[in-house]
Each structure stands twice: as structure tokens, then as C-alpha cells.
PDB file of N, H, CA, C and O in Angstrom:
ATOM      1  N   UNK A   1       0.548 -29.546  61.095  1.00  0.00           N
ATOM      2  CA  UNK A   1       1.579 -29.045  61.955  1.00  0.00           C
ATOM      3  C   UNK A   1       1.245 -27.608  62.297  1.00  0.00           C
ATOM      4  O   UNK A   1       0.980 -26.756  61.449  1.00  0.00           O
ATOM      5  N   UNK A   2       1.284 -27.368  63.837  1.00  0.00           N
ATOM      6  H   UNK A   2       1.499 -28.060  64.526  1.00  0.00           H
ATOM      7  CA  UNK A   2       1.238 -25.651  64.000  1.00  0.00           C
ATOM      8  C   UNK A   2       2.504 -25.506  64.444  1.00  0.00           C
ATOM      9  O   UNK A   2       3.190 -26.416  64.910  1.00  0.00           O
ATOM     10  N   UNK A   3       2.910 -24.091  64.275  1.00  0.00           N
ATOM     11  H   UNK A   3       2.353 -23.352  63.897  1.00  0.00           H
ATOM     12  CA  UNK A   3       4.138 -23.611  65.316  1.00  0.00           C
ATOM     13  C   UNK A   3       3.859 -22.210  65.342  1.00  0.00           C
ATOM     14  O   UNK A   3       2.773 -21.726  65.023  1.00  0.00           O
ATOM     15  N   UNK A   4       5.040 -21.447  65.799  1.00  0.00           N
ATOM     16  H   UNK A   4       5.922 -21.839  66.058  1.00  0.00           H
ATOM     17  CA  UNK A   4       4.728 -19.842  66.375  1.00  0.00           C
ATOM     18  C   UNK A   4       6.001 -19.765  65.675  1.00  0.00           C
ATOM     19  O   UNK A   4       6.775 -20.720  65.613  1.00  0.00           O
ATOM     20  N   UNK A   5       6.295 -18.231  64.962  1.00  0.00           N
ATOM     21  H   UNK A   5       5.667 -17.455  65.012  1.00  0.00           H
ATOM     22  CA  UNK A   5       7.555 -17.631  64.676  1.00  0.00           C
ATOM     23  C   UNK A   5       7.673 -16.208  65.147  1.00  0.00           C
ATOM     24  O   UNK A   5       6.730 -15.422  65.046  1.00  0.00           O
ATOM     25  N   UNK A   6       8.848 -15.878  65.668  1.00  0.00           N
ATOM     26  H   UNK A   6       9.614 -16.516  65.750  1.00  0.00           H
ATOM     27  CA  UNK A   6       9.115 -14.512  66.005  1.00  0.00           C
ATOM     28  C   UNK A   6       9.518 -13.580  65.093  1.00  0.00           C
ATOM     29  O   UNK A   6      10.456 -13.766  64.318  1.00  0.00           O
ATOM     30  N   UNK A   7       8.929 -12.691  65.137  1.00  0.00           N
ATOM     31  H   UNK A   7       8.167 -12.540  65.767  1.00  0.00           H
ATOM     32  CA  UNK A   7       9.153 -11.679  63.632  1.00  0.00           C
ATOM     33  C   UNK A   7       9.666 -10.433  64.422  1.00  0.00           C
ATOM     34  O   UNK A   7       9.340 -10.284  65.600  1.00  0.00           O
ATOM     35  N   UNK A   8      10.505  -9.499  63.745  1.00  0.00           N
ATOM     36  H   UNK A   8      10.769  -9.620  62.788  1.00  0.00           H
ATOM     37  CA  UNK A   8      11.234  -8.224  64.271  1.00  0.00           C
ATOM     38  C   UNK A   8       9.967  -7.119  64.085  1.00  0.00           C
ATOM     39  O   UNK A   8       9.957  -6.549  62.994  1.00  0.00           O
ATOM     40  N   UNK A   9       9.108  -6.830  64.851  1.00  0.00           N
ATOM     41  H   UNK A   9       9.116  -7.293  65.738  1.00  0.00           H
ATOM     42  CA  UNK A   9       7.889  -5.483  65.211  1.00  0.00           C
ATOM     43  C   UNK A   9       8.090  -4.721  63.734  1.00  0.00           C
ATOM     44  O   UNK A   9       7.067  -4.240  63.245  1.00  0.00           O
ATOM     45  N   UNK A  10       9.101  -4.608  63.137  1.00  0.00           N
ATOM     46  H   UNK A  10       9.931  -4.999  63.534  1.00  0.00           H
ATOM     47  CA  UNK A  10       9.289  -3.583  62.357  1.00  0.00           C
ATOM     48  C   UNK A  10       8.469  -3.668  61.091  1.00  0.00           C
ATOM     49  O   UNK A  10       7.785  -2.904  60.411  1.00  0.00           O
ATOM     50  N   UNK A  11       8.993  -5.461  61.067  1.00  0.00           N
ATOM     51  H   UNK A  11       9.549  -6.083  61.619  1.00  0.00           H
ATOM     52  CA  UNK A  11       8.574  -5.817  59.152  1.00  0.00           C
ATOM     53  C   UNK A  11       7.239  -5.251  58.994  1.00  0.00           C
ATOM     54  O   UNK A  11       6.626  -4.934  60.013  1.00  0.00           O
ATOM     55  N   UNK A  12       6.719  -5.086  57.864  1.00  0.00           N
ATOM     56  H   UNK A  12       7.217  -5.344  57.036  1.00  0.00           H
ATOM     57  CA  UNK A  12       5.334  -5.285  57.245  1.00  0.00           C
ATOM     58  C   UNK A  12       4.369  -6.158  56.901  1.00  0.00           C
ATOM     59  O   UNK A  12       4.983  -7.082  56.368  1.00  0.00           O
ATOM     60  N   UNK A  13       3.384  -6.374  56.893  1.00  0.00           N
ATOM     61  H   UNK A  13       2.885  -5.624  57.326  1.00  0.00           H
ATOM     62  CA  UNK A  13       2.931  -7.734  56.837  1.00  0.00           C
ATOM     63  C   UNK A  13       3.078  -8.427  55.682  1.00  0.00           C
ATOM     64  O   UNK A  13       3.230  -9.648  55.635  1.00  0.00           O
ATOM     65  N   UNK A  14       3.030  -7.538  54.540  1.00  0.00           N
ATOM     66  H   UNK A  14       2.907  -6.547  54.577  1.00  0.00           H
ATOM     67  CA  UNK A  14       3.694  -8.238  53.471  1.00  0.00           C
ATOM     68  C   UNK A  14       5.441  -8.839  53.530  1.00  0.00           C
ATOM     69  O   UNK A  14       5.844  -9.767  52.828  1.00  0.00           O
ATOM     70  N   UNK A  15       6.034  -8.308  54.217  1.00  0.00           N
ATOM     71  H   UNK A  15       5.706  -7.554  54.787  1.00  0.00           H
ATOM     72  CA  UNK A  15       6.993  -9.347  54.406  1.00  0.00           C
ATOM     73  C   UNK A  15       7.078 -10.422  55.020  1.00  0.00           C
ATOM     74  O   UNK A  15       7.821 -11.358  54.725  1.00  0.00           O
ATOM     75  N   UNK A  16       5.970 -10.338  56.340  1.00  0.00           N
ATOM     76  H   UNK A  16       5.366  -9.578  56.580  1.00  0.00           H
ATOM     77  CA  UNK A  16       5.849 -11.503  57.320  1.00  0.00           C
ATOM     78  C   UNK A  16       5.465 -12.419  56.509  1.00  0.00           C
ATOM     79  O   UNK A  16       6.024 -13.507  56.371  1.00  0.00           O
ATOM     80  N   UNK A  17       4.004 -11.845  55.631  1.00  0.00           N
ATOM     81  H   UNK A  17       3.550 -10.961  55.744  1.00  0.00           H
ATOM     82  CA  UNK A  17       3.485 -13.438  54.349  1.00  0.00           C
ATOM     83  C   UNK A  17       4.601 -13.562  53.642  1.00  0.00           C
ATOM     84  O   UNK A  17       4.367 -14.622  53.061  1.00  0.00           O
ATOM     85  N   UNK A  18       6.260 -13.025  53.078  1.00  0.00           N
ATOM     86  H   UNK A  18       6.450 -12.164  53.550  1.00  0.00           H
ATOM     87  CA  UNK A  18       6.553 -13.653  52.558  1.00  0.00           C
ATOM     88  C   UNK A  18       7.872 -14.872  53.736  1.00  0.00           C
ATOM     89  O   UNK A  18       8.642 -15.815  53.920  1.00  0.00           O
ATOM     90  N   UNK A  19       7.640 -14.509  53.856  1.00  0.00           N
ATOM     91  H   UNK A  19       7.015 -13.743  53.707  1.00  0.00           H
ATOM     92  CA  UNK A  19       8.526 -15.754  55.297  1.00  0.00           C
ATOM     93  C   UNK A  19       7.604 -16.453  55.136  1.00  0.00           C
ATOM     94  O   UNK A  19       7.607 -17.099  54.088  1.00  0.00           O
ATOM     95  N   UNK A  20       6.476 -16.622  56.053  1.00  0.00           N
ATOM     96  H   UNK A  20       6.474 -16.098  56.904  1.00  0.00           H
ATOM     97  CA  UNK A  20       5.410 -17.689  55.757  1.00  0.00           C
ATOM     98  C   UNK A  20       5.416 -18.322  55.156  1.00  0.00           C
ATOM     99  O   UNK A  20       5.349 -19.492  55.531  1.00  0.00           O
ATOM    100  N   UNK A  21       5.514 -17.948  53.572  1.00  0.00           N
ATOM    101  H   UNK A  21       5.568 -16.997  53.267  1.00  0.00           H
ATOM    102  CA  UNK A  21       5.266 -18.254  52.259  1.00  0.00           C
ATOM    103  C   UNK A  21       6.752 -19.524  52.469  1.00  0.00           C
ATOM    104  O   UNK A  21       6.775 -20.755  52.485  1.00  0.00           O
ATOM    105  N   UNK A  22       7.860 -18.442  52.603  1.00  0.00           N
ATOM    106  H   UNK A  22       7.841 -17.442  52.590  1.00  0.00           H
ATOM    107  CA  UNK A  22       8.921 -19.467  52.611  1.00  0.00           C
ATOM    108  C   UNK A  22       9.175 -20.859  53.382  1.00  0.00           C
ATOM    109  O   UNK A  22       9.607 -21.966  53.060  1.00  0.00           O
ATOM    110  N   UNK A  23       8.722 -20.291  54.490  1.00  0.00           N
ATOM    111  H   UNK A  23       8.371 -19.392  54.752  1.00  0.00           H
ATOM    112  CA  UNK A  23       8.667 -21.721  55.766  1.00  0.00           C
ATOM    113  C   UNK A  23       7.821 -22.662  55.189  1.00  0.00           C
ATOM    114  O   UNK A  23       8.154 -23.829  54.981  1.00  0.00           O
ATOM    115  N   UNK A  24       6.506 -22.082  54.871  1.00  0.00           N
ATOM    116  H   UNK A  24       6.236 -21.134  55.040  1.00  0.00           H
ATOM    117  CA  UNK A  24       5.971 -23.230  53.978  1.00  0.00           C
ATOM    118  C   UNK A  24       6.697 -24.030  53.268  1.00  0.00           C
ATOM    119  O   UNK A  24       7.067 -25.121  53.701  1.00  0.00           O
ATOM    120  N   UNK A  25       7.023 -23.535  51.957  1.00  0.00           N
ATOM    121  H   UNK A  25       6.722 -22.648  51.605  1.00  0.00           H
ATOM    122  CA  UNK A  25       7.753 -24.076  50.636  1.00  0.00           C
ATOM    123  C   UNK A  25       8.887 -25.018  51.684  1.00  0.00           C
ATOM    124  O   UNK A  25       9.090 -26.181  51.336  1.00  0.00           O
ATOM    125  N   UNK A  26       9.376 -24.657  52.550  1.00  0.00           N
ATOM    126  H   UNK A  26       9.211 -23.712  52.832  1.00  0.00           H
ATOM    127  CA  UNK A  26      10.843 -25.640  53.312  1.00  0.00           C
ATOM    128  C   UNK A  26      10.004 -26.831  53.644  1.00  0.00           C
ATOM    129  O   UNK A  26      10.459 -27.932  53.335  1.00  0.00           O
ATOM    130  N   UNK A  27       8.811 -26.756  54.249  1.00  0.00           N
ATOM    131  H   UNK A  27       8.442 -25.861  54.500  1.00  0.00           H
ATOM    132  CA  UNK A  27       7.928 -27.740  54.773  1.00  0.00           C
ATOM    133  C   UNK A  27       8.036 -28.791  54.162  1.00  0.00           C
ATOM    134  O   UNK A  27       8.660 -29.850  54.231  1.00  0.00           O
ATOM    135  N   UNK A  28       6.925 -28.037  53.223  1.00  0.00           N
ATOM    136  H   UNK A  28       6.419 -27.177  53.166  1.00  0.00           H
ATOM    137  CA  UNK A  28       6.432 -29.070  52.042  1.00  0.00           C
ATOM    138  C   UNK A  28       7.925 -30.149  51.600  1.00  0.00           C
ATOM    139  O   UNK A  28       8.036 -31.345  51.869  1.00  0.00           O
ATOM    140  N   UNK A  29       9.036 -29.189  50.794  1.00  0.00           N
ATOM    141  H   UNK A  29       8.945 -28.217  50.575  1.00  0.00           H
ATOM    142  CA  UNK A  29      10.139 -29.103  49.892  1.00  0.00           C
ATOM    143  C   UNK A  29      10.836 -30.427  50.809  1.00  0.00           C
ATOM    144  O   UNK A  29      10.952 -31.563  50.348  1.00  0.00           O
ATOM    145  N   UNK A  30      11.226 -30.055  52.064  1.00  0.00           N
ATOM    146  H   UNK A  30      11.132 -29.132  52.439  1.00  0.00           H
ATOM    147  CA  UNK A  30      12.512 -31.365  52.678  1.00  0.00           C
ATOM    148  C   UNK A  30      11.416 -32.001  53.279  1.00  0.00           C
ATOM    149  O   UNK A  30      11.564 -33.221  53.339  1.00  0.00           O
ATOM    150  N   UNK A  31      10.042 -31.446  53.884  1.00  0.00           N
ATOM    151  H   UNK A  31       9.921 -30.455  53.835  1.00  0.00           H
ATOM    152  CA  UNK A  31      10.023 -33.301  54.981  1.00  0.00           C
ATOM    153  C   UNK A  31       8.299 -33.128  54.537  1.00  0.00           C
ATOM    154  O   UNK A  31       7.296 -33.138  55.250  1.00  0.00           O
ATOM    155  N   UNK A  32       8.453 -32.982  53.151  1.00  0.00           N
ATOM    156  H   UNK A  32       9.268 -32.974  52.572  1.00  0.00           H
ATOM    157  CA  UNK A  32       6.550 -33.486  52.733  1.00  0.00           C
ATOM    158  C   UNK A  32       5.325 -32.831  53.738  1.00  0.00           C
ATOM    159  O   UNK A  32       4.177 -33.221  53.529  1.00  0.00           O
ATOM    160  N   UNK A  33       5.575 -31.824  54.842  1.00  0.00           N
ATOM    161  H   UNK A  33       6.509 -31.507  55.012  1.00  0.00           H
ATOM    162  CA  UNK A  33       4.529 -31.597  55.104  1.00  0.00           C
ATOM    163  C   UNK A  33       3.208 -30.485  54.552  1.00  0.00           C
ATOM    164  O   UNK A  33       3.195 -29.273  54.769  1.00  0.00           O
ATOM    165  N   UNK A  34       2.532 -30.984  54.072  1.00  0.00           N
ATOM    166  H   UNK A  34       2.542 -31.969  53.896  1.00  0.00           H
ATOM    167  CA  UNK A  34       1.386 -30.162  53.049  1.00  0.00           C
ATOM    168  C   UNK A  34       0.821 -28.778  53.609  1.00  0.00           C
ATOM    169  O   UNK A  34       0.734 -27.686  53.048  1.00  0.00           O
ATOM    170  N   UNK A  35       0.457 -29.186  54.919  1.00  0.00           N
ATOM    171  H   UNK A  35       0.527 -30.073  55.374  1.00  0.00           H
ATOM    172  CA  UNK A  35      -0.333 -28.272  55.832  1.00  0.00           C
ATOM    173  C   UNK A  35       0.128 -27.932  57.007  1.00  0.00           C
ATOM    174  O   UNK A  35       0.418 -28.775  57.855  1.00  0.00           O
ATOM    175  N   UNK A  36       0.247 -26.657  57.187  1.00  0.00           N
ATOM    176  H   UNK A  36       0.011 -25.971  56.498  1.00  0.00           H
ATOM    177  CA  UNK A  36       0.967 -26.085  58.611  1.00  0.00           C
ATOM    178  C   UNK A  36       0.183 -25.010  58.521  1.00  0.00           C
ATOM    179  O   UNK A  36      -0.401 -24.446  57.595  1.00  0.00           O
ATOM    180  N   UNK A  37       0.311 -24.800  59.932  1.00  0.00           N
ATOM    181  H   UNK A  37       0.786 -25.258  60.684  1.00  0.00           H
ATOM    182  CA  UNK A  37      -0.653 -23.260  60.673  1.00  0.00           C
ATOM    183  C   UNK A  37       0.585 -22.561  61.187  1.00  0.00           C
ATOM    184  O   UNK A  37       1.248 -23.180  62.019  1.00  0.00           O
ATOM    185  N   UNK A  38       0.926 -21.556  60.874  1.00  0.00           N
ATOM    186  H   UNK A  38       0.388 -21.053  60.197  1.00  0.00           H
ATOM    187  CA  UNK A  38       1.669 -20.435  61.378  1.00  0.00           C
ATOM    188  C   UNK A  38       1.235 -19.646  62.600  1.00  0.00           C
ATOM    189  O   UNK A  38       0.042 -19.937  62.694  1.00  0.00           O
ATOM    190  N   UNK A  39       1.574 -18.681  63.745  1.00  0.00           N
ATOM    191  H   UNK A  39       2.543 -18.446  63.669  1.00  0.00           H
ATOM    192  CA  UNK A  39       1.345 -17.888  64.421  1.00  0.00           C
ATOM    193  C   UNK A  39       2.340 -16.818  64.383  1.00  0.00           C
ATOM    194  O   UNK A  39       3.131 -16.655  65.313  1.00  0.00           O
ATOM    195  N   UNK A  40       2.328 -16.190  63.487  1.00  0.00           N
ATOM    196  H   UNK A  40       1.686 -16.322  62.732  1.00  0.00           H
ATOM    197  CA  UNK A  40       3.106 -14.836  64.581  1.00  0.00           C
ATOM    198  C   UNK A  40       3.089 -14.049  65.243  1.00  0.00           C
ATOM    199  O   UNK A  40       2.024 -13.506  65.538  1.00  0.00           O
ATOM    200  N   UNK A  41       4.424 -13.609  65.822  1.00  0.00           N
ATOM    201  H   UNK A  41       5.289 -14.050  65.582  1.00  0.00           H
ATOM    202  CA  UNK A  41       4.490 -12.956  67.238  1.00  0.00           C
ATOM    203  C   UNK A  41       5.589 -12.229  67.373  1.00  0.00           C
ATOM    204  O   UNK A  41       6.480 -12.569  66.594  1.00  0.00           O
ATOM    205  N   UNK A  42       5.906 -11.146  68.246  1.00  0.00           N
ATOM    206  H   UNK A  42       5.182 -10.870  68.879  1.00  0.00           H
ATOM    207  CA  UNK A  42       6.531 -10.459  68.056  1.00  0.00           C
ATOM    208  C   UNK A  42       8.176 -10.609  69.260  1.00  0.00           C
ATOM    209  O   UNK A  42       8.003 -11.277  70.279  1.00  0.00           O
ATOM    210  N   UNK A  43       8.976 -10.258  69.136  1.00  0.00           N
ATOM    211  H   UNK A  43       9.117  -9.715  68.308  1.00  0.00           H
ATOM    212  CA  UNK A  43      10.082 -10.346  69.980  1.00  0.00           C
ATOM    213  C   UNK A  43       9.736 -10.166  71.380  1.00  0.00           C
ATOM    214  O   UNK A  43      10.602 -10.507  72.187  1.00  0.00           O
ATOM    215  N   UNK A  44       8.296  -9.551  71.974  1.00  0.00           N
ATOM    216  H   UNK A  44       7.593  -9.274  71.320  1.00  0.00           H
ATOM    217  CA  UNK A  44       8.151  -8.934  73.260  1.00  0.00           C
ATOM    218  C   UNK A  44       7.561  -9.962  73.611  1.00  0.00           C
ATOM    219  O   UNK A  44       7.576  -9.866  74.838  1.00  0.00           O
ATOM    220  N   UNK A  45       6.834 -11.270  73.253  1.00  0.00           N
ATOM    221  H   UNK A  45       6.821 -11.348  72.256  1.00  0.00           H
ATOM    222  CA  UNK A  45       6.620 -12.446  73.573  1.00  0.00           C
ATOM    223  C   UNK A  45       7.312 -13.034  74.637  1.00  0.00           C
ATOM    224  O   UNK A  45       8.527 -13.161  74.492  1.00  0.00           O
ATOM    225  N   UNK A  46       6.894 -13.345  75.473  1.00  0.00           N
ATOM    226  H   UNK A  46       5.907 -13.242  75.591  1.00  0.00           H
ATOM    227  CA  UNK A  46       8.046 -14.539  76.596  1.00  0.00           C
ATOM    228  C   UNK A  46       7.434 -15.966  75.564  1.00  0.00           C
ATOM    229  O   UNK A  46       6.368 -16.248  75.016  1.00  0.00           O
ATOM    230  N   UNK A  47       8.514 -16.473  75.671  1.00  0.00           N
ATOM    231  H   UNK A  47       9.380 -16.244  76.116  1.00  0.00           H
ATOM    232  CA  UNK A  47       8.653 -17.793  75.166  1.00  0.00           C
ATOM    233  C   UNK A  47       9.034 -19.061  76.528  1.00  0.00           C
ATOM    234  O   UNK A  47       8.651 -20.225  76.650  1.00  0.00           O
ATOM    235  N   UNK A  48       9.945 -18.197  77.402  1.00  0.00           N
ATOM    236  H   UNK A  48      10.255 -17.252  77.303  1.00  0.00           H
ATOM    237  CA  UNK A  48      10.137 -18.789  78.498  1.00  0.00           C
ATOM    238  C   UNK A  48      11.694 -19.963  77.783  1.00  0.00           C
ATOM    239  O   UNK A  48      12.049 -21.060  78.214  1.00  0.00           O
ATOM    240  N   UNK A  49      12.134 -19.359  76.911  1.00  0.00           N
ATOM    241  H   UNK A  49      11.846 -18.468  76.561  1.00  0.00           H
ATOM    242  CA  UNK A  49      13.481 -19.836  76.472  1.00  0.00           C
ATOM    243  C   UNK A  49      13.384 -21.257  74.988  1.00  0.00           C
ATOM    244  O   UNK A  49      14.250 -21.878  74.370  1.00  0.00           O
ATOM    245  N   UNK A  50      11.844 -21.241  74.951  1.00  0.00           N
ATOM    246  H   UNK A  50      11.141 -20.737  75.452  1.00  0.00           H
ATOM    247  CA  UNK A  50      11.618 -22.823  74.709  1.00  0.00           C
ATOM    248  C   UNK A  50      11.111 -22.692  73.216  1.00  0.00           C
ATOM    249  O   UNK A  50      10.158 -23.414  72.923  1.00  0.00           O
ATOM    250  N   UNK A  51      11.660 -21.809  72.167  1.00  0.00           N
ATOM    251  H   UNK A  51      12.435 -21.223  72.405  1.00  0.00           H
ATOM    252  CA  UNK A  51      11.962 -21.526  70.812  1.00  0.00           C
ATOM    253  C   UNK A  51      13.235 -22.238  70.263  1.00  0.00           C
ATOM    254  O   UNK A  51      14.362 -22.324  70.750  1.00  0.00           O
ATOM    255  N   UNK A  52      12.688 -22.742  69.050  1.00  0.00           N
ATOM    256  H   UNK A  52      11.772 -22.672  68.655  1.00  0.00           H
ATOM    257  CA  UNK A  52      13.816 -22.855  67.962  1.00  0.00           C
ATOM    258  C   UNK A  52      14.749 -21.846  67.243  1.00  0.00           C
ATOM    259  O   UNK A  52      14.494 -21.798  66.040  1.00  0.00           O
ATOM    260  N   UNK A  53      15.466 -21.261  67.521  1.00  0.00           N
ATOM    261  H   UNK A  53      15.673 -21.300  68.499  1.00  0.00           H
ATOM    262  CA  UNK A  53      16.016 -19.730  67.136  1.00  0.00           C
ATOM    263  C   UNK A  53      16.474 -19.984  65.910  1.00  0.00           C
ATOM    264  O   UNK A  53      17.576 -20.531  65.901  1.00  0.00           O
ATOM    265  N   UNK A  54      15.917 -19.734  64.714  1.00  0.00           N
ATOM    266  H   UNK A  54      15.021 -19.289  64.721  1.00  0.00           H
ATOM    267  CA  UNK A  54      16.582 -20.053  63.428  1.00  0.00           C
ATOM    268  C   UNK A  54      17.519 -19.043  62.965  1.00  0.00           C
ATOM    269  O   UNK A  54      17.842 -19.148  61.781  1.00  0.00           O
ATOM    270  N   UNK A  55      17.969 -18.199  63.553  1.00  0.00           N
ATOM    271  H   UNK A  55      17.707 -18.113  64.514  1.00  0.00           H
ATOM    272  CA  UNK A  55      19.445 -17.671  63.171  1.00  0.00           C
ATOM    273  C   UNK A  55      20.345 -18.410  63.970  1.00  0.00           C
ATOM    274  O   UNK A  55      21.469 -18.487  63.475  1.00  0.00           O
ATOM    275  N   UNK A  56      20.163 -19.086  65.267  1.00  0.00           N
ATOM    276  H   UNK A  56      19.249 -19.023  65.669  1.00  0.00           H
ATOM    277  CA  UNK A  56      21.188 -20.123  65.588  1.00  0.00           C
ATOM    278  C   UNK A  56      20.987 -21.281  65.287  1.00  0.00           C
ATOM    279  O   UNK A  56      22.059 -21.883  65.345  1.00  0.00           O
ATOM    280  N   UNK A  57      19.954 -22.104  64.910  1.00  0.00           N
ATOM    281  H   UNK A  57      19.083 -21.615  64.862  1.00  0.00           H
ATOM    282  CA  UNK A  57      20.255 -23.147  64.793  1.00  0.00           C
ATOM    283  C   UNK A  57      19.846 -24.023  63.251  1.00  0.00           C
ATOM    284  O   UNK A  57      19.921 -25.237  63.063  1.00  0.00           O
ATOM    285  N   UNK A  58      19.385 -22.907  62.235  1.00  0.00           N
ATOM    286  H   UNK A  58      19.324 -21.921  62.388  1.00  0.00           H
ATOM    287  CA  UNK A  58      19.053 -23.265  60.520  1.00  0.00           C
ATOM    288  C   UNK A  58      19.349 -22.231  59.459  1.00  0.00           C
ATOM    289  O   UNK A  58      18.758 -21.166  59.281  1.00  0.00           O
ATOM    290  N   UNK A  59      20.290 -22.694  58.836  1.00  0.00           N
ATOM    291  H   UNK A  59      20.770 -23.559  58.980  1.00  0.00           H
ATOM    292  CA  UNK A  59      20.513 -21.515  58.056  1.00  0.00           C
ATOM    293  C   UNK A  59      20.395 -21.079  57.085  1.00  0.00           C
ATOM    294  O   UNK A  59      21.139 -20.366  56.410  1.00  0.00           O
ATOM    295  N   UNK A  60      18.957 -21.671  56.847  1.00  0.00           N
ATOM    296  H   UNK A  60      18.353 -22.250  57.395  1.00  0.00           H
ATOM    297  CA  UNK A  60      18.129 -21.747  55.607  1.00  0.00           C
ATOM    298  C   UNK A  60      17.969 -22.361  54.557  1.00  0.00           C
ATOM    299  O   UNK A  60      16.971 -22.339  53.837  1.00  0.00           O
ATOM    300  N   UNK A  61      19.539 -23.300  54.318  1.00  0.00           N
ATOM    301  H   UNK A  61      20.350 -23.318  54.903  1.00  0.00           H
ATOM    302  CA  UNK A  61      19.920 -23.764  52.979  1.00  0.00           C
ATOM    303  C   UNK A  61      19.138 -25.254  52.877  1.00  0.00           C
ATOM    304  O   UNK A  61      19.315 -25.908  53.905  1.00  0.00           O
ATOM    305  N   UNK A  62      18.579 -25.716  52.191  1.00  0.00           N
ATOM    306  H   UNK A  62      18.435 -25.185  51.356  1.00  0.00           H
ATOM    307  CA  UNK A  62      18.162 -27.025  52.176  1.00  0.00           C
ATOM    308  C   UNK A  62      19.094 -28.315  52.252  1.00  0.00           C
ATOM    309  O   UNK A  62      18.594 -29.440  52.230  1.00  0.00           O
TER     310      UNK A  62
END
């Protein structure tokens, strides 16, 4: 599985790996997927509207 996530310019990259880290563990944890490729990117990205916005629509909890 690949996808792209939008990260706030500010974080550090050690925080971005730990999101990563987390999205992983959700992967694996609810729907078995082993292997995913991440991209990140920053808010100045056009997406062209066609993102999953996970402050609206997951709210982390399993």
C-alpha cells in the first residue's frame, strides 16, 4: 500500500517518523497490512481536494 500524508511545515522529522511509525502500527493492528510506503508533504501541496483529512474523518481510536 502507498499513500501521501500532510504534515504541519513546523514538526521535526523526528516527529513526522513518529506518526509514520503510528500509521503503520494502525495498518498492520486493524486491517493486517504488513507493508506500506508513506510520502510526506507539506500543507502547501495542492491535493486538488482529493485527501482523506484525518482530523475530519478518523479519530485515531481503533
Amino acid at each position: 500500500m502507498s499513500s501521501h500524508i500532510e504534515v504541519d511545515g513546523s514538526i521535526t522529522v523526528r516527529e513526522t517518523m513518529n506518526i509514520i511509525r503510528n500509521i503503520e502500527q494502525v495498518l498492520e493492528k486493524k486491517f493486517q497490512i504488513g507493508h506500506v510506503t508513506i510520502q510526506v508533504e507539506d500543507q502547501q501541496h495542492d491535493h486538488g481536494g482529493e485527501m482523506f483529512d484525518i482530523d475530519k474523518n478518523w479519530n485515531g481510536k481503533e
